Amino acid sequence: MGNYRELQSAVRAEKIKLWLGWASGNGIMAIIASATRSIAIVSVITQVLLVVVFLLLTFTVFRMTGALNRKVDAARAEVLGDV
């Protein structure tokens, strides 16, 4: 039971790190996009990059969160004897 609890705590901490990284990445891109707002062509490029980076970060964080959830579900099934 202790192993499952440790795994669950580690996964929870990892999820927090993932979502903080997601928020930080999007925040940095928003700052860059607003800093280049007054430069015509660079502004368009950074806005497109903002959308692309947002989509990639969101896709990645949901995939990684799903993988962590599957890992915890497998450990829970093992502990409960549902294997």
PDB file of N, CA and C in Angstrom:
ATOM      1  N   MET A   1       0.830  -1.194   0.000  1.00  0.00           N
ATOM      2  CA  MET A   1       0.000   0.000   0.000  1.00  0.00           C
ATOM      3  C   MET A   1       0.868   1.250   0.000  1.00  0.00           C
ATOM      4  N   GLY A   2       2.012   1.197   0.673  1.00  0.00           N
ATOM      5  CA  GLY A   2       2.895   2.356   0.729  1.00  0.00           C
ATOM      6  C   GLY A   2       3.444   2.720  -0.639  1.00  0.00           C
ATOM      7  N   ASN A   3       3.719   1.693  -1.452  1.00  0.00           N
ATOM      8  CA  ASN A   3       4.249   1.930  -2.790  1.00  0.00           C
ATOM      9  C   ASN A   3       3.224   2.684  -3.642  1.00  0.00           C
ATOM     10  N   TYR A   4       1.962   2.308  -3.535  1.00  0.00           N
ATOM     11  CA  TYR A   4       0.898   2.972  -4.281  1.00  0.00           C
ATOM     12  C   TYR A   4       0.764   4.423  -3.838  1.00  0.00           C
ATOM     13  N   ARG A   5       0.829   4.649  -2.546  1.00  0.00           N
ATOM     14  CA  ARG A   5       0.713   6.013  -2.005  1.00  0.00           C
ATOM     15  C   ARG A   5       1.870   6.887  -2.491  1.00  0.00           C
ATOM     16  N   GLU A   6       3.079   6.309  -2.501  1.00  0.00           N
ATOM     17  CA  GLU A   6       4.242   7.060  -2.998  1.00  0.00           C
ATOM     18  C   GLU A   6       4.088   7.385  -4.475  1.00  0.00           C
ATOM     19  N   LEU A   7       3.617   6.415  -5.250  1.00  0.00           N
ATOM     20  CA  LEU A   7       3.408   6.631  -6.674  1.00  0.00           C
ATOM     21  C   LEU A   7       2.351   7.699  -6.913  1.00  0.00           C
ATOM     22  N   GLN A   8       1.270   7.644  -6.135  1.00  0.00           N
ATOM     23  CA  GLN A   8       0.199   8.623  -6.284  1.00  0.00           C
ATOM     24  C   GLN A   8       0.706  10.030  -5.948  1.00  0.00           C
ATOM     25  N   SER A   9       1.508  10.160  -4.917  1.00  0.00           N
ATOM     26  CA  SER A   9       2.073  11.466  -4.558  1.00  0.00           C
ATOM     27  C   SER A   9       3.031  11.968  -5.628  1.00  0.00           C
ATOM     28  N   ALA A  10       3.844  11.066  -6.164  1.00  0.00           N
ATOM     29  CA  ALA A  10       4.788  11.456  -7.216  1.00  0.00           C
ATOM     30  C   ALA A  10       4.048  11.899  -8.475  1.00  0.00           C
ATOM     31  N   VAL A  11       2.985  11.204  -8.817  1.00  0.00           N
ATOM     32  CA  VAL A  11       2.201  11.567 -10.000  1.00  0.00           C
ATOM     33  C   VAL A  11       1.517  12.910  -9.788  1.00  0.00           C
ATOM     34  N   ARG A  12       1.013  13.148  -8.607  1.00  0.00           N
ATOM     35  CA  ARG A  12       0.366  14.433  -8.317  1.00  0.00           C
ATOM     36  C   ARG A  12       1.368  15.573  -8.451  1.00  0.00           C
ATOM     37  N   ALA A  13       2.569  15.375  -7.931  1.00  0.00           N
ATOM     38  CA  ALA A  13       3.604  16.402  -8.042  1.00  0.00           C
ATOM     39  C   ALA A  13       4.003  16.612  -9.503  1.00  0.00           C
ATOM     40  N   GLU A  14       4.080  15.535 -10.255  1.00  0.00           N
ATOM     41  CA  GLU A  14       4.451  15.642 -11.668  1.00  0.00           C
ATOM     42  C   GLU A  14       3.375  16.377 -12.466  1.00  0.00           C
ATOM     43  N   LYS A  15       2.114  16.132 -12.140  1.00  0.00           N
ATOM     44  CA  LYS A  15       1.028  16.849 -12.821  1.00  0.00           C
ATOM     45  C   LYS A  15       1.097  18.341 -12.533  1.00  0.00           C
ATOM     46  N   ILE A  16       1.412  18.697 -11.317  1.00  0.00           N
ATOM     47  CA  ILE A  16       1.539  20.116 -10.969  1.00  0.00           C
ATOM     48  C   ILE A  16       2.677  20.741 -11.772  1.00  0.00           C
ATOM     49  N   LYS A  17       3.795  20.023 -11.878  1.00  0.00           N
ATOM     50  CA  LYS A  17       4.919  20.522 -12.672  1.00  0.00           C
ATOM     51  C   LYS A  17       4.523  20.689 -14.137  1.00  0.00           C
ATOM     52  N   LEU A  18       3.785  19.727 -14.676  1.00  0.00           N
ATOM     53  CA  LEU A  18       3.359  19.809 -16.068  1.00  0.00           C
ATOM     54  C   LEU A  18       2.483  21.036 -16.314  1.00  0.00           C
ATOM     55  N   TRP A  19       1.498  21.241 -15.451  1.00  0.00           N
ATOM     56  CA  TRP A  19       0.584  22.363 -15.659  1.00  0.00           C
ATOM     57  C   TRP A  19       1.259  23.700 -15.401  1.00  0.00           C
ATOM     58  N   LEU A  20       2.207  23.756 -14.473  1.00  0.00           N
ATOM     59  CA  LEU A  20       2.961  24.998 -14.279  1.00  0.00           C
ATOM     60  C   LEU A  20       3.846  25.291 -15.484  1.00  0.00           C
ATOM     61  N   GLY A  21       4.437  24.262 -16.056  1.00  0.00           N
ATOM     62  CA  GLY A  21       5.218  24.434 -17.276  1.00  0.00           C
ATOM     63  C   GLY A  21       4.356  24.902 -18.433  1.00  0.00           C
ATOM     64  N   TRP A  22       3.156  24.362 -18.527  1.00  0.00           N
ATOM     65  CA  TRP A  22       2.210  24.777 -19.560  1.00  0.00           C
ATOM     66  C   TRP A  22       1.861  26.254 -19.405  1.00  0.00           C
ATOM     67  N   ALA A  23       1.536  26.654 -18.187  1.00  0.00           N
ATOM     68  CA  ALA A  23       1.177  28.050 -17.938  1.00  0.00           C
ATOM     69  C   ALA A  23       2.373  28.978 -18.183  1.00  0.00           C
ATOM     70  N   SER A  24       3.553  28.558 -17.770  1.00  0.00           N
ATOM     71  CA  SER A  24       4.750  29.376 -17.979  1.00  0.00           C
ATOM     72  C   SER A  24       5.060  29.537 -19.465  1.00  0.00           C
ATOM     73  N   GLY A  25       4.994  28.457 -20.209  1.00  0.00           N
ATOM     74  CA  GLY A  25       5.255  28.521 -21.647  1.00  0.00           C
ATOM     75  C   GLY A  25       4.290  29.436 -22.364  1.00  0.00           C
ATOM     76  N   ASN A  26       3.019  29.327 -22.020  1.00  0.00           N
ATOM     77  CA  ASN A  26       2.030  30.197 -22.647  1.00  0.00           C
ATOM     78  C   ASN A  26       2.194  31.646 -22.197  1.00  0.00           C
ATOM     79  N   GLY A  27       2.558  31.852 -20.954  1.00  0.00           N
ATOM     80  CA  GLY A  27       2.799  33.211 -20.468  1.00  0.00           C
ATOM     81  C   GLY A  27       3.981  33.862 -21.169  1.00  0.00           C
ATOM     82  N   ILE A  28       5.051  33.096 -21.353  1.00  0.00           N
ATOM     83  CA  ILE A  28       6.234  33.627 -22.049  1.00  0.00           C
ATOM     84  C   ILE A  28       5.885  33.981 -23.493  1.00  0.00           C
ATOM     85  N   MET A  29       5.149  33.106 -24.165  1.00  0.00           N
ATOM     86  CA  MET A  29       4.755  33.414 -25.541  1.00  0.00           C
ATOM     87  C   MET A  29       3.849  34.639 -25.610  1.00  0.00           C
ATOM     88  N   ALA A  30       2.952  34.816 -24.642  1.00  0.00           N
ATOM     89  CA  ALA A  30       2.086  35.994 -24.628  1.00  0.00           C
ATOM     90  C   ALA A  30       2.907  37.264 -24.406  1.00  0.00           C
ATOM     91  N   ILE A  31       3.901  37.207 -23.554  1.00  0.00           N
ATOM     92  CA  ILE A  31       4.767  38.365 -23.321  1.00  0.00           C
ATOM     93  C   ILE A  31       5.541  38.718 -24.589  1.00  0.00           C
ATOM     94  N   ILE A  32       6.064  37.703 -25.263  1.00  0.00           N
ATOM     95  CA  ILE A  32       6.803  37.947 -26.505  1.00  0.00           C
ATOM     96  C   ILE A  32       5.878  38.536 -27.568  1.00  0.00           C
ATOM     97  N   ALA A  33       4.663  38.004 -27.678  1.00  0.00           N
ATOM     98  CA  ALA A  33       3.717  38.516 -28.673  1.00  0.00           C
ATOM     99  C   ALA A  33       3.338  39.965 -28.379  1.00  0.00           C
ATOM    100  N   SER A  34       3.151  40.300 -27.114  1.00  0.00           N
ATOM    101  CA  SER A  34       2.793  41.687 -26.796  1.00  0.00           C
ATOM    102  C   SER A  34       3.990  42.623 -26.956  1.00  0.00           C
ATOM    103  N   ALA A  35       5.208  42.125 -26.776  1.00  0.00           N
ATOM    104  CA  ALA A  35       6.400  42.962 -26.942  1.00  0.00           C
ATOM    105  C   ALA A  35       6.644  43.294 -28.407  1.00  0.00           C
ATOM    106  N   THR A  36       6.240  42.419 -29.314  1.00  0.00           N
ATOM    107  CA  THR A  36       6.470  42.654 -30.743  1.00  0.00           C
ATOM    108  C   THR A  36       5.221  43.188 -31.436  1.00  0.00           C
ATOM    109  N   ARG A  37       4.277  43.675 -30.677  1.00  0.00           N
ATOM    110  CA  ARG A  37       2.997  44.142 -31.217  1.00  0.00           C
ATOM    111  C   ARG A  37       3.161  45.293 -32.206  1.00  0.00           C
ATOM    112  N   SER A  38       4.130  46.166 -31.984  1.00  0.00           N
ATOM    113  CA  SER A  38       4.268  47.357 -32.815  1.00  0.00           C
ATOM    114  C   SER A  38       5.085  47.123 -34.095  1.00  0.00           C
ATOM    115  N   ILE A  39       5.696  45.967 -34.243  1.00  0.00           N
ATOM    116  CA  ILE A  39       6.477  45.652 -35.451  1.00  0.00           C
ATOM    117  C   ILE A  39       5.583  44.820 -36.371  1.00  0.00           C
ATOM    118  N   ALA A  40       5.307  45.329 -37.558  1.00  0.00           N
ATOM    119  CA  ALA A  40       4.257  44.792 -38.428  1.00  0.00           C
ATOM    120  C   ALA A  40       4.393  43.289 -38.703  1.00  0.00           C
ATOM    121  N   ILE A  41       5.385  42.857 -39.441  1.00  0.00           N
ATOM    122  CA  ILE A  41       5.466  41.461 -39.859  1.00  0.00           C
ATOM    123  C   ILE A  41       5.859  40.544 -38.705  1.00  0.00           C
ATOM    124  N   VAL A  42       6.702  41.038 -37.803  1.00  0.00           N
ATOM    125  CA  VAL A  42       7.127  40.219 -36.663  1.00  0.00           C
ATOM    126  C   VAL A  42       5.938  39.934 -35.752  1.00  0.00           C
ATOM    127  N   SER A  43       5.022  40.893 -35.655  1.00  0.00           N
ATOM    128  CA  SER A  43       3.840  40.702 -34.823  1.00  0.00           C
ATOM    129  C   SER A  43       2.979  39.559 -35.358  1.00  0.00           C
ATOM    130  N   VAL A  44       2.806  39.513 -36.653  1.00  0.00           N
ATOM    131  CA  VAL A  44       2.013  38.434 -37.256  1.00  0.00           C
ATOM    132  C   VAL A  44       2.684  37.081 -37.019  1.00  0.00           C
ATOM    133  N   ILE A  45       3.990  37.039 -37.214  1.00  0.00           N
ATOM    134  CA  ILE A  45       4.729  35.786 -37.016  1.00  0.00           C
ATOM    135  C   ILE A  45       4.638  35.325 -35.562  1.00  0.00           C
ATOM    136  N   THR A  46       4.802  36.251 -34.619  1.00  0.00           N
ATOM    137  CA  THR A  46       4.741  35.846 -33.210  1.00  0.00           C
ATOM    138  C   THR A  46       3.332  35.442 -32.800  1.00  0.00           C
ATOM    139  N   GLN A  47       2.322  36.036 -33.389  1.00  0.00           N
ATOM    140  CA  GLN A  47       0.954  35.621 -33.076  1.00  0.00           C
ATOM    141  C   GLN A  47       0.671  34.221 -33.601  1.00  0.00           C
ATOM    142  N   VAL A  48       1.181  33.927 -34.787  1.00  0.00           N
ATOM    143  CA  VAL A  48       1.023  32.571 -35.329  1.00  0.00           C
ATOM    144  C   VAL A  48       1.782  31.576 -34.452  1.00  0.00           C
ATOM    145  N   LEU A  49       3.006  31.939 -34.065  1.00  0.00           N
ATOM    146  CA  LEU A  49       3.777  31.069 -33.167  1.00  0.00           C
ATOM    147  C   LEU A  49       3.082  30.888 -31.824  1.00  0.00           C
ATOM    148  N   LEU A  50       2.440  31.935 -31.332  1.00  0.00           N
ATOM    149  CA  LEU A  50       1.689  31.844 -30.075  1.00  0.00           C
ATOM    150  C   LEU A  50       0.613  30.771 -30.171  1.00  0.00           C
ATOM    151  N   VAL A  51      -0.129  30.788 -31.250  1.00  0.00           N
ATOM    152  CA  VAL A  51      -1.194  29.795 -31.435  1.00  0.00           C
ATOM    153  C   VAL A  51      -0.604  28.392 -31.566  1.00  0.00           C
ATOM    154  N   VAL A  52       0.457  28.256 -32.357  1.00  0.00           N
ATOM    155  CA  VAL A  52       1.076  26.942 -32.566  1.00  0.00           C
ATOM    156  C   VAL A  52       1.653  26.397 -31.259  1.00  0.00           C
ATOM    157  N   VAL A  53       2.371  27.241 -30.533  1.00  0.00           N
ATOM    158  CA  VAL A  53       2.961  26.798 -29.261  1.00  0.00           C
ATOM    159  C   VAL A  53       1.871  26.448 -28.252  1.00  0.00           C
ATOM    160  N   PHE A  54       0.808  27.243 -28.203  1.00  0.00           N
ATOM    161  CA  PHE A  54      -0.301  26.942 -27.294  1.00  0.00           C
ATOM    162  C   PHE A  54      -0.892  25.570 -27.604  1.00  0.00           C
ATOM    163  N   LEU A  55      -1.149  25.320 -28.890  1.00  0.00           N
ATOM    164  CA  LEU A  55      -1.734  24.033 -29.263  1.00  0.00           C
ATOM    165  C   LEU A  55      -0.792  22.865 -28.960  1.00  0.00           C
ATOM    166  N   LEU A  56       0.483  23.031 -29.274  1.00  0.00           N
ATOM    167  CA  LEU A  56       1.443  21.954 -28.998  1.00  0.00           C
ATOM    168  C   LEU A  56       1.601  21.696 -27.503  1.00  0.00           C
ATOM    169  N   LEU A  57       1.709  22.766 -26.723  1.00  0.00           N
ATOM    170  CA  LEU A  57       1.840  22.593 -25.270  1.00  0.00           C
ATOM    171  C   LEU A  57       0.594  21.935 -24.675  1.00  0.00           C
ATOM    172  N   THR A  58      -0.575  22.360 -25.147  1.00  0.00           N
ATOM    173  CA  THR A  58      -1.825  21.795 -24.625  1.00  0.00           C
ATOM    174  C   THR A  58      -1.939  20.318 -24.988  1.00  0.00           C
ATOM    175  N   PHE A  59      -1.648  19.980 -26.228  1.00  0.00           N
ATOM    176  CA  PHE A  59      -1.687  18.584 -26.665  1.00  0.00           C
ATOM    177  C   PHE A  59      -0.731  17.729 -25.837  1.00  0.00           C
ATOM    178  N   THR A  60       0.475  18.235 -25.654  1.00  0.00           N
ATOM    179  CA  THR A  60       1.498  17.489 -24.918  1.00  0.00           C
ATOM    180  C   THR A  60       1.118  17.292 -23.457  1.00  0.00           C
ATOM    181  N   VAL A  61       0.627  18.341 -22.815  1.00  0.00           N
ATOM    182  CA  VAL A  61       0.310  18.221 -21.388  1.00  0.00           C
ATOM    183  C   VAL A  61      -0.874  17.268 -21.171  1.00  0.00           C
ATOM    184  N   PHE A  62      -1.834  17.260 -22.079  1.00  0.00           N
ATOM    185  CA  PHE A  62      -2.946  16.322 -21.918  1.00  0.00           C
ATOM    186  C   PHE A  62      -2.502  14.885 -22.163  1.00  0.00           C
ATOM    187  N   ARG A  63      -1.609  14.663 -23.110  1.00  0.00           N
ATOM    188  CA  ARG A  63      -1.086  13.308 -23.334  1.00  0.00           C
ATOM    189  C   ARG A  63      -0.287  12.821 -22.134  1.00  0.00           C
ATOM    190  N   MET A  64       0.551  13.692 -21.585  1.00  0.00           N
ATOM    191  CA  MET A  64       1.376  13.294 -20.438  1.00  0.00           C
ATOM    192  C   MET A  64       0.510  13.070 -19.207  1.00  0.00           C
ATOM    193  N   THR A  65      -0.500  13.893 -19.008  1.00  0.00           N
ATOM    194  CA  THR A  65      -1.415  13.706 -17.880  1.00  0.00           C
ATOM    195  C   THR A  65      -2.169  12.383 -18.022  1.00  0.00           C
ATOM    196  N   GLY A  66      -2.607  12.086 -19.240  1.00  0.00           N
ATOM    197  CA  GLY A  66      -3.288  10.812 -19.483  1.00  0.00           C
ATOM    198  C   GLY A  66      -2.385   9.615 -19.203  1.00  0.00           C
ATOM    199  N   ALA A  67      -1.122   9.718 -19.597  1.00  0.00           N
ATOM    200  CA  ALA A  67      -0.177   8.626 -19.336  1.00  0.00           C
ATOM    201  C   ALA A  67       0.041   8.445 -17.842  1.00  0.00           C
ATOM    202  N   LEU A  68       0.147   9.537 -17.119  1.00  0.00           N
ATOM    203  CA  LEU A  68       0.303   9.438 -15.659  1.00  0.00           C
ATOM    204  C   LEU A  68      -0.938   8.838 -15.021  1.00  0.00           C
ATOM    205  N   ASN A  69      -2.118   9.210 -15.504  1.00  0.00           N
ATOM    206  CA  ASN A  69      -3.360   8.635 -14.967  1.00  0.00           C
ATOM    207  C   ASN A  69      -3.415   7.132 -15.209  1.00  0.00           C
ATOM    208  N   ARG A  70      -2.992   6.697 -16.398  1.00  0.00           N
ATOM    209  CA  ARG A  70      -2.976   5.250 -16.680  1.00  0.00           C
ATOM    210  C   ARG A  70      -2.002   4.519 -15.764  1.00  0.00           C
ATOM    211  N   LYS A  71      -0.875   5.150 -15.467  1.00  0.00           N
ATOM    212  CA  LYS A  71       0.116   4.540 -14.582  1.00  0.00           C
ATOM    213  C   LYS A  71      -0.459   4.358 -13.173  1.00  0.00           C
ATOM    214  N   VAL A  72      -1.149   5.376 -12.684  1.00  0.00           N
ATOM    215  CA  VAL A  72      -1.752   5.288 -11.353  1.00  0.00           C
ATOM    216  C   VAL A  72      -2.892   4.274 -11.345  1.00  0.00           C
ATOM    217  N   ASP A  73      -3.681   4.225 -12.419  1.00  0.00           N
ATOM    218  CA  ASP A  73      -4.768   3.247 -12.484  1.00  0.00           C
ATOM    219  C   ASP A  73      -4.232   1.817 -12.472  1.00  0.00           C
ATOM    220  N   ALA A  74      -3.123   1.583 -13.160  1.00  0.00           N
ATOM    221  CA  ALA A  74      -2.520   0.245 -13.155  1.00  0.00           C
ATOM    222  C   ALA A  74      -2.017  -0.111 -11.761  1.00  0.00           C
ATOM    223  N   ALA A  75      -1.420   0.853 -11.081  1.00  0.00           N
ATOM    224  CA  ALA A  75      -0.935   0.593  -9.715  1.00  0.00           C
ATOM    225  C   ALA A  75      -2.107   0.356  -8.770  1.00  0.00           C
ATOM    226  N   ARG A  76      -3.179   1.101  -8.947  1.00  0.00           N
ATOM    227  CA  ARG A  76      -4.371   0.914  -8.103  1.00  0.00           C
ATOM    228  C   ARG A  76      -4.967  -0.464  -8.326  1.00  0.00           C
ATOM    229  N   ALA A  77      -5.048  -0.898  -9.577  1.00  0.00           N
ATOM    230  CA  ALA A  77      -5.591  -2.220  -9.878  1.00  0.00           C
ATOM    231  C   ALA A  77      -4.712  -3.318  -9.279  1.00  0.00           C
ATOM    232  N   GLU A  78      -3.405  -3.092  -9.304  1.00  0.00           N
ATOM    233  CA  GLU A  78      -2.480  -4.080  -8.734  1.00  0.00           C
ATOM    234  C   GLU A  78      -2.665  -4.181  -7.226  1.00  0.00           C
ATOM    235  N   VAL A  79      -2.820  -3.040  -6.569  1.00  0.00           N
ATOM    236  CA  VAL A  79      -2.983  -3.030  -5.116  1.00  0.00           C
ATOM    237  C   VAL A  79      -4.311  -3.657  -4.715  1.00  0.00           C
ATOM    238  N   LEU A  80      -5.362  -3.374  -5.485  1.00  0.00           N
ATOM    239  CA  LEU A  80      -6.682  -3.910  -5.154  1.00  0.00           C
ATOM    240  C   LEU A  80      -6.877  -5.345  -5.623  1.00  0.00           C
ATOM    241  N   GLY A  81      -5.928  -5.853  -6.409  1.00  0.00           N
ATOM    242  CA  GLY A  81      -6.029  -7.230  -6.863  1.00  0.00           C
ATOM    243  C   GLY A  81      -6.911  -7.395  -8.083  1.00  0.00           C
ATOM    244  N   ASP A  82      -7.135  -6.335  -8.835  1.00  0.00           N
ATOM    245  CA  ASP A  82      -7.987  -6.398 -10.030  1.00  0.00           C
ATOM    246  C   ASP A  82      -7.210  -6.789 -11.283  1.00  0.00           C
ATOM    247  N   VAL A  83      -5.955  -7.169 -11.116  1.00  0.00           N
ATOM    248  CA  VAL A  83      -5.108  -7.483 -12.279  1.00  0.00           C
ATOM    249  C   VAL A  83      -5.553  -8.743 -12.936  1.00  0.00           C
TER     250      VAL A  83
END
